Each structure stands twice: as C-alpha cells, then as structure tokens.
Amino acid sequence: MTCHRIGHTPGNSNDLSPLGMDGEADETVAVGDDCVPGRRRRVHGMLKLYYGLNEEGKAAEESESLDPCDINGPHFDPELYLNKLRRECSLAELMDQETCMVKQIRSLDSDMQTLVYENYNKFISATDTIRKMKNDFKKMEDEMDCLSANMAAITEFSASISGTLQDQHTQITKLSGVHTLLRKLQFLFELPARLNKCLELQAYAQAVSSHRRARCVLQQYSHLPSFKGIQDDCHAIMDKLAQELRQKFRDGGSSAKDLSECVELLLQLDEPAEELCDKFLSHARSRLESDLQGLEAEIRPYPSAAKDASARRGCNEFVSSLCLVITSYQELFINHAQTGELLHAFVDNLAARYFSLVERRIQEEKSVGDNSLLVRALDRFHRRLQAVAKLLPGSAVPNKGTEIVIRAATERVKQYLSALQSFYMDSLTDVRQALATPRLSVAGRDAPNSLPELLSSLSASILNQIKSVLASVHLFTAKDITFSNKPYFKGEFCSQGVRESLVVSFIKFVCQSSRHFCESAGDKGGSTPPALLLLLSRLCLDYETSTISYILTLTDEQFLDQHHSPVTPVTTLCAEAKEAAQKLLNHYVKVQGLIISQMLRKSVETRDWVNTIEPRNVRAVMKRVVEDTTSIDVQVGLLYEEGVRKAHSSDSSKRTFSVYSSSRQQARYAASYTPSAPMDTNLLSNIHKLFSERIDIFSSVEFNKVSVMTGIIKISLKTFLECVRLRTFGRYGLQQIQVDCHYLQMYLWRFVSDENLVHFLLDEIVGSSAHRCLDPAPMEQSVIEVICERG
Amino acid sequence: MEDDAPVIYGLEFQPCSVRAPQARALSAQTAETDAIRFLVGTQSLKFDNQIHIIDFDDENNIINKNVLLHQAGEIWHIGASPADKAVLTTCYNKTCDSRVVSCAAVWRMPSDWETGSHESPDDTAHNPQTLELLCHLNDSAHGNAACVLWEPMGDGKRVISLADNHALLWDLQESSTQAVVSNTATLEGKGQLKFTSGKWSPHHNCSQLATANDTAIRGWDLRTMSQIYCIENAHGQLVRDLDFNPNRQYYLASCGDDCKVKFWDVRNIQEPVKSLEEHSHWVWSVRYNHSHDQLVLTASSDSRLILSNMVSISSEPFGHLVDDEELSEGEDNHQDDKGKEPLKDSVVSTYEEHEDSVYAAEWSSADPWLFASLSYDGRLVINRVPRALKYRILL
C-alpha cells in the first residue's frame, strides 16, 4: 500500500509541475526576494493539496481560482491563457513571459526530484519496520494463550475454597452476636455496682444516664427472676440517689446552676414536676429575696447620693438573676403547661417587691440638679425589664416597669414645676430687694436697678429657667432611651405631662401668685411694694402679648405630640395673664391711691378747720401730693406707654381755672348763702350731675400711663372730698381748701386723661367745704392765684 | 309691676324750701311695726336742722312727710327707741365759741305731730313742731359722741353712746328724762383712738357690743365692760359700719374704706367668712334684713346701694326649709324647689337712683321687703326687694 502510493506520487507531479512553476514565477515577480521560507511553505501547501489534507485553504483557493487565466487555479485553460497573452502582450513581453515560464518550470522540476528522493528513503525504512513487527506479534499470541489457561485453573481453585469455608463463617457471625449480648448483660449485672460507685463519687448525672439506658431493658425482662433482681437493686439505688438529690436540692445552698442541674436529673427520674416547680421557685425566691434585701439595705444608707450606682447595681443583680431563673425554669419545665402560671405568679410577686424598692428609691431622688442621671438609670432599669419581657412574653412585669418609669417621669415633672415655682418666687424676692436698695442708697445709684431693666432681667431669667427645665425634661423623650417610644412618652407625656402640668401650670402659677399679691396685700396694708406690683403687671401683660405663645410654641416644637389630645389653648392662658395683669395694675392704682389718700385724709382730719388762720401758703401736704404723683407718673412711664388723653387747650391750667372758679363754682356757692337765687344753683348742680357720667372711683384702668394716673388721682381726690364732708370749716378753713384745690388744679390736670374729671372733683371739694363752712366767704380768685404761684 | 319702681323723695327744708339740705342720718322707727316709717335728720350749719318723718303708704305708693325741728344742731346720727315710738336719740354737732362740739341727746316727739301734718300735709306755711328734749347724754369728760345705740328689743331704758374712745352705758330713768352713766369702757392704746361706729348685739341677752375704731373691730362684754375679741385690720382702711346677723349669733358684717363688705364669725377672727367687693368706693353702711338674714344692704359713696343675697352664710343656707305639713300640701312646689339649682351668693340688685354719696341705708321695721337709702344731697329712695327673690325666699 505504501509503495503504491509512493510510486504514484511522481506520476502526478508531472501534472503539477507547470502549475507550481507558474505560481512560483508570479510570486517572484510580485514579491521579489521573499524566497526560502515562502517557497517551502508553498511546496508543503501543494503537497497537502494533493493529498486532500488542506481544508482551511480550500475556500481561499475556490475564491481565486475561477479565473481560467490564473495559471495556478484549478480551472486554468492553457489555450485561453495563451490566447489572452497573445492578444494583450507585445512581442517583447511575450518573450519575457516565455523565459520566465521556462525558468519556473525548471525550478519546479528540480523541486520535484528532491521530494521524490526524500520520500523514497522513508518508504524503505517503513517497510522494514512492519516486517519486524509481524514477527513479534506471533510470539505474543503464544504467551497470551498460556495466561488464559492459568487463569481458568485459579478460578476453579477459588470456588472450591469458598465452598469449604461457608459453614465456618455463619458460625463466627453467630458467635459475635452472642458476644455483644453478653457484654450488655454484663453491663446490666454490673449496673448496681456501677450505680453505687457513681453515688459514692456523686457523679449523679452519669448514674442517671446509665440507669436510663438500662431501664427499658430491665422493664422488658422483669419477668425473669434474675433481671428482676437487678431491677430491684437498681431501683433501690436510684431511690437512694433520688433521695440524695432531693436532699441536696432541699438544702438549697448551692448555686443556681447546681440547682437547675439537680432539677433536671430529678425530672429525668420522673419526679413529680409540680413539686419540683414549687421547690425550685422557693429556692429561687429565697435567693432573689436576699438580693432584694441587699438592695434595700443599700437604699437606706444613701438617701440622696449615688442613685445611679445603686440603681445600676440593683438592676444588674436582681434582674439578671431573675432572668436566669426564668430561663432555667423554662428549660426545665418546658413541657409542663400548667407550671407557666406558677412562674408568672412567682415573677410578678418578686417583681412587685422589687418595684416597690425601686419606686422608693426614685422617690428619694428629690434633687432637681441633673436629670440625665435619673433618665439614664430609668433607661437601664427599663431595658433590663425588656429582657424579662422577651423571656416571659405574657408577663405584666415590663408593663409595671413602664408604669414606674411613667410615674417617675410625672413625679419629675412635678418636681420641676415646684422648682420653677420656687425659682420664680426667689427671683421675685430678688427683685423686691433690688427695688428696696436704691432707696437706701439714694438717687445716684439707682440707674442699674431701674424698672425696665429689672423687668427684662426677670423675664429673661424665668425664660431661661423654663428652657433649661424643658431641656432636662426632654431627655425623657430622647431617641436613645428605650422607653421614649412607648405611646405614653410619645403622646400623653408630651401633651399632658410637659405641656399641661409643667408649662401651663407654671404660667398659671405665675398668674395666680400675682393675683395673690393683690389679695394679701390689700388686707395687710400694702406689704408688697407698689413698684413690684407695677413690674409684675407689666410682666403679665408681656406674657399675654408674646411670652406665653413663645413658650408654648417652644414646648410644642420640642415635644411634638402626635395624638392631639385636648390641651389648654394659648388664648385661655393669655386671657388669664391679662386678667392677672389687670388685677395687678388695678391694685397698684389702689395702693398708690391709698398712699396719697392717707396723706390727704390725715391732713384734713388732724386740723382744726374752724379756727385756722388766713391762708398764706399752699399746705405742704399738697406739694407732697403733687410730688408723689409726679414720681408715680415717672415710675409708670418707665413701664407703660403714654396712652390717649382728651385734647387739651393750649393753656389748660389757666383756662379751666377760670371756668372752675368764676362761672359755675362761683355761682354755686354764692347761691348757697344768698337765698335770693335759690333754685338756679340747685338746678345747676343737679343738671351738671345728670349729664356728667357717674365716676367709678376704684375702677379698672387701662394698660397705659394716663389711665393709671387718672385712677390714682380719682381715688385721692374722692378721699379728699369725703373727708372734707366730715369736717366743719371756718372762713379761713374754706379759703385754705380753695388755695389747696387751686394748687392741685394747676398740677394734676396734666396727668389725667380727662381734665374735666379733676375739675369736677375739685369743684365738689370746694363746694362741699363751702357747705360745711360756718362763715363762707370765699377768697378772691386773684389772691388764690398769687398764693399758688408763690408755691 | 309698678310697685317695684323706686320711690324717690327729696328732702326740703320746711317751711322755706331753699334747697335740699345735706343729710346723713337715717333710721327706721324701730318701735313702729305697722306703718312703714323712717326718720331722717338733716345737716345744715346755717338753718335749723330738722327731723323728717317719712311715712310710706305701701298700697298707694305715696310718701307722707312730717317735719320736726331739731334746733340743737346738725344731725349726724339718729337712733329710734325700740320700745317707745315717740322717743329717739340724736348725735349732733353744735358750734359754740367757734368750736364744734358733738353731743348726744334723747328726744321725744310731740304727741300731736301726726294729726297736725295729716290735716295739712302740703301746707308749707305750717310751722313745724319742735322736738322735746328728754335728756342730754353728755359727759364733758368723755368727749364727742359718734353714735348712740339703743338696747335691741329692750324696754327703751338702756342706751350706749360712743364718745371718742369711751363707750358709755346709760340707764334712762324717770321716763327717760334722766340719764345716768352706769358703766364705761375705754379704748386704750397708742395714739388718739376714736370709736367710729358700733352695734349692740341682739344675742346673748344683749350683753355684747361691737365697735369699730380705725381698721379694727372689737367686741365688748357689757356685764364686765371688757373686751372679748379684737379683729385687728378687719379692713384695709377705716371700718365704717357694723351689723349683727339677727339670726346667727356669732355672725357680724362690717364695711369700710377698702370698698369691701366682710362677714365675720367672731369665734374665728383670723379670716372673714366671706368678703364682697362690689362697690367702687367706701362702703358707709351695712344692714342685715331683720327677718331674712341672707339679704344684706350696703350703701357706698360711689352713689350706689347694693342688695346682696348671701345665702351661703345665712341662717337658711338651703333656702326656706319646708315643714312636713307644707310638704304634703304643696308637693309640687317643693319638687320645683328641689329641681332648682342650689342658691348661690349673688348681688340681687344695684340701685343707682342716687347721685351723691349714699351714707345710710335702713330696712323698714314694718315691712321686711322694703328699705330706704339716703344720700348726701338729701335724696331718700325707698325700694323693695325684687318680687322674684321675695317669692323664692318665701316659697
């Protein structure tokens, strides 16, 4: 086969050679000196082509070989090619073409010769090798035959051996079964002794597990006397063991872990679970109670200090051991349904005691200083109880704990309220002192303590205090505090607790205490300095206008309440503050009015008006009245706005003076002692009264200076009038009153809203004193003026 | 109803009605229980002062007046004898040697004053009769008289006069023509103490007296003439008047310059039982109704008269207690009463008929639903308790 192929190859190469030569020539023309590697590859390629080995080159070949003029293509048509050359090329070109082609043919021939030579050698060596192989295989076949014969013999032997061993094997299996049974039996027989040993060594757990393994077997074979004996022995021993365990359990001195181990073993020994529960719980109880006692003892010696530490320790010890008890209990008695209630009762009971302790401890926490400590302690407390809640889902303990926290929080709020209140009262005392001091140190130094500054510092310090309290209380609702997301702290605490019982209550307290000033001071004759009344009145008014809404907005912002429970609206508080301000101001008017009234009254009552001398001066008391009124005017002007007054004429004192003395008044008391014109005057006075509005002396005033001053002057003059009516005057007495009234007239009109009021009252005074005069001879108006101007 | 409208009477001097006189003194004629009659004393330094006897004809709504001359001086206080209609006391000022002196005296009305006036009520030319002086209640040692108090419900034999800082207990002898000081009490203390007013308690056998001086109220035992209690600072200012609750022996009303009316239980004098602040100026007079002590009348220099219904501290705090018999008869009425709200203290009415300070107010001794008030300008106003209230109290 090989030979045949070799022989065939040179024959074929004849066909190929012109082709190859042509391609080679083309290549040389195109590429130039790309000779050796390219050529070898082409030779290879051609061989491959010949043997049909080249698959990858196929496509390329097909694509380019359709041209019949391609000398290397498979469809090459020599006739066509020759024609084409002859048509297209000149003679010289044809000549060149011819020489080139001859050259190519020549090189292709030599190539082919080399190839044939090489292949020939290889074929010869291959023939040799095949011949050698033929000989070797013959030898091998013989050996294989021998081997198969041997194997057949071996199979035969092995079958005979296994046939002979069959019986012995079954016997051995049986024997090993017996052996294990015997081992078990031995365990059983040794069991009592082993149990005893365990008992001695107090390895209860091992004993119980051993016994448990043997128990079923013993039970099953108990009808056999020997087993029965063993069972009895075991029972006796186990009873003893149980006894011992129980004893140990009863002693209770051991740790919680030991106890739970004991209980576990006993349970495995089928002890009644309920009884164990009880005992277990009672042991736990005694231990926890000792904890509690420790806690209690700790509370007592430190009534006020180290809240944080003691609460922390208390929480740690008690609650964690409680948790331990609960876990072990639940592990132990997991399958005894009814025992759950027992545990609940137990936990509730102990927790109640614990809570009472905690509550006592919290109640002792009175100092308002640092709220964060308390909040932290409560937080810890609450967090621990959450652990209990997780362990014991149905328990009321965490709820009670939360209640305690809530109570503590409300208690805290109350404390803050009272702290705020006492702070307020203290600052009032400070203000009072500040008001008192400048009077001692005379006018020069009173600038720093002036009313507006006192007012602003007072209201600022109160506001600061409120803010700091709010900040402290805000700790209760901080995000990182476990109980802050309880519905109570989200809703009620904010609205009812902080807003209502802290902020609103404080504002109400401020109003109430202000009202209290009005009431108490009235009876004890003005124990409150009038300036303080004025100041407080302004404070309340400021509260009404802005501060209350500011504080409440602040509170609402900090304590956002989602529940919108009904709260005291700002308007009610404002109304209350306004009412308080009104009362205070009214009271201020009253007190100041009374101080002046008192002077006037004393001056009227203590003088003998019948036997007085002809007036030469305005009495000193009138000057004092005017001075005091002026200083009150200044005082009120510091805090209150001017207010509106009825229009004055350009020179009020002069104009009204003339009206007052010449026209009506003159006519009035001229008439009272000249019977000639009786009805006129009477009528005049009555008509005047008919048309003038009734004057309410102690009436409400408005929040401005003029109104306040009007009130004070009204009170003073009315007192003057009533006092005059109780006296009897001589001629000069009347004249003195005339002078005094004129003096008042000159100075007081400027303070009041309606000067006619002053005129009317002064008219009445002079008129009444004229009636009460034994010898009414009024002084000349000009003289009065001279006296008054002289001062 | 027209009879709820006030009846106003302006005092005039008789016979020549020059102008309205000033007046402060008003009293009901205590011994008169049939006719509604008030006594008014005038204050004038220039004319003879008079006592006007005002008769009110309830049915016809007409006022009859009679005038008696009181020539001794201007009248500051009138007291009518509880036993004898014709006897009265006055405190008056008189001037002698350019000094003003306050005196007190017991007077008798002339027996025929009534007949005389009835014949010619409008006869201005008719000369008024003069009061007959029975005796002076003056003791030169004891200073100026502020007021004279008759023994309540007594036989008209004992009076107390308050003069400066003395309380003098007088026995009137020989049909009141002679007065003898039987006992005295003196107010002692710093400064010039002076009684401003007083009231003789109708309780405890008429053995107690309450007086006011400055801001204090004092109680006295007349048997020993010693002080029983003292309410210091009862009012912020001067105490102007007092009255005893006619039905509750320890209850006392007071009023003063602090515009307040206060009600005291004298067993506990630390705090008033109740305090009213309705007036806008000094309160000059406070009077309990003689029969229905929840009705309290106050007069003030703010020209107002206020009638208050102080149920809560009255002797009938739950309203009129209905007897069993009445109950069976008028079941329905009683049911209605029960249905009503419990009575509260309230101002019944404010009377604004006066245009000057009202210094005195009095209940009629004959008609418990009627009262008079007197203002400085000489205007006497007679008013009735509103019908609705009257029926509520009665039924």
CSV table of N, CA and C in Angstrom, one decimal, chain A residues 50-105:
chain,number,residue,atom,x,y,z
A,50,TYR,N,-2.5,18.1,-2.7
A,50,TYR,CA,-2.6,16.9,-3.4
A,50,TYR,C,-3.2,15.8,-2.6
A,51,TYR,N,-2.8,15.7,-1.4
A,51,TYR,CA,-3.4,14.6,-0.6
A,51,TYR,C,-4.7,14.9,0.0
A,52,GLY,N,-5.3,16.0,-0.4
A,52,GLY,CA,-6.6,16.4,0.1
A,52,GLY,C,-6.6,16.7,1.6
A,53,LEU,N,-5.5,17.1,2.1
A,53,LEU,CA,-5.4,17.3,3.6
A,53,LEU,C,-5.8,18.7,3.9
A,54,ASN,N,-5.6,19.6,3.0
A,54,ASN,CA,-5.8,21.0,3.3
A,54,ASN,C,-7.3,21.4,3.2
A,55,GLU,N,-7.8,21.7,4.3
A,55,GLU,CA,-9.2,22.1,4.3
A,55,GLU,C,-9.4,23.6,4.5
A,56,GLU,N,-8.5,24.1,5.3
A,56,GLU,CA,-8.6,25.5,5.6
A,56,GLU,C,-8.3,26.4,4.4
A,57,GLY,N,-7.4,25.9,3.5
A,57,GLY,CA,-7.0,26.7,2.3
A,57,GLY,C,-8.1,26.6,1.2
A,58,LYS,N,-9.0,25.7,1.4
A,58,LYS,CA,-9.9,25.4,0.3
A,58,LYS,C,-10.7,26.6,-0.1
A,59,ALA,N,-11.3,27.3,0.8
A,59,ALA,CA,-12.1,28.4,0.5
A,59,ALA,C,-11.4,29.5,-0.3
A,60,ALA,N,-10.2,29.7,0.2
A,60,ALA,CA,-9.4,30.8,-0.5
A,60,ALA,C,-9.1,30.3,-1.9
A,61,GLU,N,-8.8,29.1,-2.0
A,61,GLU,CA,-8.5,28.6,-3.4
A,61,GLU,C,-9.6,28.8,-4.3
A,62,GLU,N,-10.8,28.4,-3.8
A,62,GLU,CA,-12.0,28.4,-4.6
A,62,GLU,C,-12.3,29.9,-5.1
A,63,SER,N,-12.1,30.8,-4.1
A,63,SER,CA,-12.5,32.2,-4.4
A,63,SER,C,-11.6,32.7,-5.5
A,64,GLU,N,-10.4,32.3,-5.6
A,64,GLU,CA,-9.5,33.0,-6.5
A,64,GLU,C,-9.3,32.2,-7.8
A,65,SER,N,-9.8,31.0,-7.8
A,65,SER,CA,-9.4,30.1,-8.9
A,65,SER,C,-10.4,29.9,-10.0
A,66,LEU,N,-11.5,30.8,-10.0
A,66,LEU,CA,-12.5,30.6,-11.0
A,66,LEU,C,-12.0,31.2,-12.4
A,67,ASP,N,-11.0,32.0,-12.2
A,67,ASP,CA,-10.5,32.7,-13.5
A,67,ASP,C,-9.7,31.6,-14.3
A,68,PRO,N,-10.1,31.4,-15.6
A,68,PRO,CA,-9.4,30.4,-16.4
A,68,PRO,C,-8.0,30.8,-16.8
A,69,CYS,N,-7.8,32.1,-16.6
A,69,CYS,CA,-6.4,32.6,-16.9
A,69,CYS,C,-5.4,32.5,-15.8
A,70,ASP,N,-5.9,32.1,-14.6
A,70,ASP,CA,-5.0,32.0,-13.5
A,70,ASP,C,-4.2,30.8,-13.6
A,71,ILE,N,-2.9,31.0,-13.7
A,71,ILE,CA,-2.1,29.9,-14.1
A,71,ILE,C,-2.0,28.8,-12.9
A,72,ASN,N,-2.3,29.3,-11.7
A,72,ASN,CA,-2.2,28.4,-10.5
A,72,ASN,C,-3.6,27.9,-10.2
A,73,GLY,N,-4.7,28.4,-10.8
A,73,GLY,CA,-6.0,28.0,-10.4
A,73,GLY,C,-6.4,26.6,-11.0
A,74,PRO,N,-7.4,25.9,-10.5
A,74,PRO,CA,-7.7,24.6,-11.0
A,74,PRO,C,-8.4,24.6,-12.4
A,75,HIS,N,-9.1,25.8,-12.7
A,75,HIS,CA,-9.8,25.9,-13.9
A,75,HIS,C,-8.9,26.5,-15.0
A,76,PHE,N,-7.6,26.4,-14.9
A,76,PHE,CA,-6.7,27.0,-15.8
A,76,PHE,C,-6.9,26.4,-17.2
A,77,ASP,N,-7.1,27.3,-18.1
A,77,ASP,CA,-7.2,26.8,-19.5
A,77,ASP,C,-6.0,27.3,-20.3
A,78,PRO,N,-5.1,26.4,-20.6
A,78,PRO,CA,-3.9,26.9,-21.3
A,78,PRO,C,-4.2,27.6,-22.6
A,79,GLU,N,-5.1,27.1,-23.3
A,79,GLU,CA,-5.5,27.7,-24.6
A,79,GLU,C,-5.9,29.1,-24.5
A,80,LEU,N,-6.8,29.3,-23.5
A,80,LEU,CA,-7.4,30.7,-23.2
A,80,LEU,C,-6.3,31.6,-22.8
A,81,TYR,N,-5.4,31.1,-21.9
A,81,TYR,CA,-4.3,31.8,-21.3
A,81,TYR,C,-3.4,32.3,-22.5
A,82,LEU,N,-3.1,31.3,-23.4
A,82,LEU,CA,-2.2,31.6,-24.5
A,82,LEU,C,-2.8,32.7,-25.4
A,83,ASN,N,-4.1,32.5,-25.7
A,83,ASN,CA,-4.8,33.5,-26.5
A,83,ASN,C,-4.7,34.9,-25.9
A,84,LYS,N,-5.0,34.9,-24.6
A,84,LYS,CA,-5.1,36.1,-23.9
A,84,LYS,C,-3.7,36.8,-23.9
A,85,LEU,N,-2.7,36.0,-23.7
A,85,LEU,CA,-1.3,36.6,-23.7
A,85,LEU,C,-1.0,37.1,-25.1
A,86,ARG,N,-1.4,36.3,-26.1
A,86,ARG,CA,-1.1,36.7,-27.5
A,86,ARG,C,-1.8,38.0,-27.8
A,87,ARG,N,-3.0,38.1,-27.3
A,87,ARG,CA,-3.8,39.3,-27.7
A,87,ARG,C,-3.3,40.5,-27.0
A,88,GLU,N,-3.0,40.4,-25.8
A,88,GLU,CA,-2.7,41.6,-24.9
A,88,GLU,C,-1.3,42.0,-25.0
A,89,CYS,N,-0.4,41.1,-25.1
A,89,CYS,CA,1.1,41.4,-24.9
A,89,CYS,C,1.8,41.7,-26.2
A,90,SER,N,2.8,42.5,-26.1
A,90,SER,CA,3.6,42.7,-27.2
A,90,SER,C,4.6,41.6,-27.4
A,91,LEU,N,5.4,41.6,-28.3
A,91,LEU,CA,6.3,40.5,-28.6
A,91,LEU,C,7.3,40.4,-27.5
A,92,ALA,N,7.8,41.6,-27.1
A,92,ALA,CA,8.9,41.6,-26.1
A,92,ALA,C,8.3,41.0,-24.8
A,93,GLU,N,7.1,41.4,-24.5
A,93,GLU,CA,6.5,40.9,-23.3
A,93,GLU,C,6.3,39.4,-23.4
A,94,LEU,N,5.9,39.0,-24.5
A,94,LEU,CA,5.7,37.5,-24.7
A,94,LEU,C,7.0,36.8,-24.5
A,95,MET,N,8.1,37.4,-25.0
A,95,MET,CA,9.4,36.8,-24.9
A,95,MET,C,9.8,36.7,-23.4
A,96,ASP,N,9.6,37.8,-22.8
A,96,ASP,CA,9.9,37.8,-21.3
A,96,ASP,C,9.1,36.7,-20.6
A,97,GLN,N,7.8,36.7,-21.0
A,97,GLN,CA,6.9,35.7,-20.4
A,97,GLN,C,7.4,34.3,-20.6
A,98,GLU,N,7.9,34.1,-21.8
A,98,GLU,CA,8.3,32.7,-22.1
A,98,GLU,C,9.5,32.3,-21.3
A,99,THR,N,10.5,33.2,-21.2
A,99,THR,CA,11.7,32.9,-20.5
A,99,THR,C,11.4,32.7,-19.0
A,100,CYS,N,10.5,33.5,-18.5
A,100,CYS,CA,10.1,33.4,-17.1
A,100,CYS,C,9.5,32.1,-16.9
A,101,MET,N,8.6,31.7,-17.7
A,101,MET,CA,7.9,30.4,-17.6
A,101,MET,C,8.9,29.3,-17.6
A,102,VAL,N,9.8,29.3,-18.6
A,102,VAL,CA,10.8,28.2,-18.7
A,102,VAL,C,11.6,28.1,-17.4
A,103,LYS,N,12.0,29.3,-16.9
A,103,LYS,CA,12.7,29.3,-15.6
A,103,LYS,C,11.9,28.6,-14.5
A,104,GLN,N,10.7,28.9,-14.5
A,104,GLN,CA,9.8,28.4,-13.4
A,104,GLN,C,9.7,26.9,-13.6
A,105,ILE,N,9.5,26.4,-14.8
A,105,ILE,CA,9.4,25.0,-15.0
A,105,ILE,C,10.6,24.3,-14.5
